[in-house]
XYZ file of C-alpha atoms in Angstrom:
85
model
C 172.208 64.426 66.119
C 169.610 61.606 65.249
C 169.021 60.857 61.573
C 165.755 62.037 60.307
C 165.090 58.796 58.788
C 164.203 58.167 62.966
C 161.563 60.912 63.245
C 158.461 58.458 63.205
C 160.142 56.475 65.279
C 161.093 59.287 68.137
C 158.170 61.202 67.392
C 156.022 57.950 68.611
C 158.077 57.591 71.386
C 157.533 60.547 72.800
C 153.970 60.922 72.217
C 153.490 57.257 73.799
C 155.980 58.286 76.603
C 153.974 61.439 77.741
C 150.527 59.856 77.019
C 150.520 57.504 78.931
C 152.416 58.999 81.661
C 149.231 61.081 81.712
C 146.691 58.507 81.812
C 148.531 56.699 84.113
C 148.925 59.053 86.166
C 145.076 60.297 86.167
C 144.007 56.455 86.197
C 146.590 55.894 89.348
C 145.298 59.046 91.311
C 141.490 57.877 91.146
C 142.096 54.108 91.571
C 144.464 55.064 94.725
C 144.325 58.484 95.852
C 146.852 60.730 96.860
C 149.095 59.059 99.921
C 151.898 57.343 100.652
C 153.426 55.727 97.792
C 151.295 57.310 95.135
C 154.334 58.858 93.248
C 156.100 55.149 93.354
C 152.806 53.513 91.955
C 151.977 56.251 89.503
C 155.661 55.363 87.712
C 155.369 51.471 88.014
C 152.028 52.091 86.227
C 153.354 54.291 83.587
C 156.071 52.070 82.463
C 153.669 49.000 82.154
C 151.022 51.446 79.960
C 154.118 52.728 77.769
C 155.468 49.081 77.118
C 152.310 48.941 75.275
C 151.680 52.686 74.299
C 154.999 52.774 72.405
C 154.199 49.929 69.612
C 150.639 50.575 69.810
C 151.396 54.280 68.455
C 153.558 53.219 65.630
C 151.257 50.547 64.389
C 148.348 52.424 64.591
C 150.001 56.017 63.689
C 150.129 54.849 60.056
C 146.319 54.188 59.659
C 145.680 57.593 61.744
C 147.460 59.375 58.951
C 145.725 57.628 56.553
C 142.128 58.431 57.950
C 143.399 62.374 58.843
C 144.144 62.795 55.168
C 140.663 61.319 54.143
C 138.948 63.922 55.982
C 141.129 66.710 54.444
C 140.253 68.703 51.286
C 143.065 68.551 48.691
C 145.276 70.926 48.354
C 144.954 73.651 45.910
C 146.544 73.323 42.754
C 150.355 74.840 42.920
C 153.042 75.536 39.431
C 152.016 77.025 36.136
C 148.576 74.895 35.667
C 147.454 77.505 38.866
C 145.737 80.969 38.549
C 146.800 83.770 40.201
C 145.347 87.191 40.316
């Protein structure tokens, strides 16, 4: 098993990986069509879009957080300063 010190890490890389298979995929079938060769194009153009997806994610994942958290409400007090009824 992988430490869990590596969970941002994998956790980008899969994101990135199925992403931008995705995209690629949706951006290769309207640029080319369906025909021969599509499915060998459709993988040469995800592997270019996830050499960049993959550190794109992690660099930007951080401020993501950040901004997620800014839109959140706080959580509700927990312990012995909390009431409960």
């Amino acid at each position: 098993m992988i430490p869990r010190k590596f969970e941002p890490l994998l956790f980008g890389f899969f994101l990135s990986g199925l992403m931008s298979l995705l995209v690629a995929g949706i951006a290769t079938l309207r640029a080319a069509g369906v025909g021969p060769g599509f499915l060998s194009l459709w993988l040469t153009s995800w592997l270019t879009a996830w050499l960049f997806a993959f550190p794109a994610v992690l660099v930007v994942s951080p401020l993501a957080r950040r901004l997620v958290r800014s839109l959140l409400q706080p959580e509700a007090a927990t312990g012995s300063d909390s009431k409960s009824n």
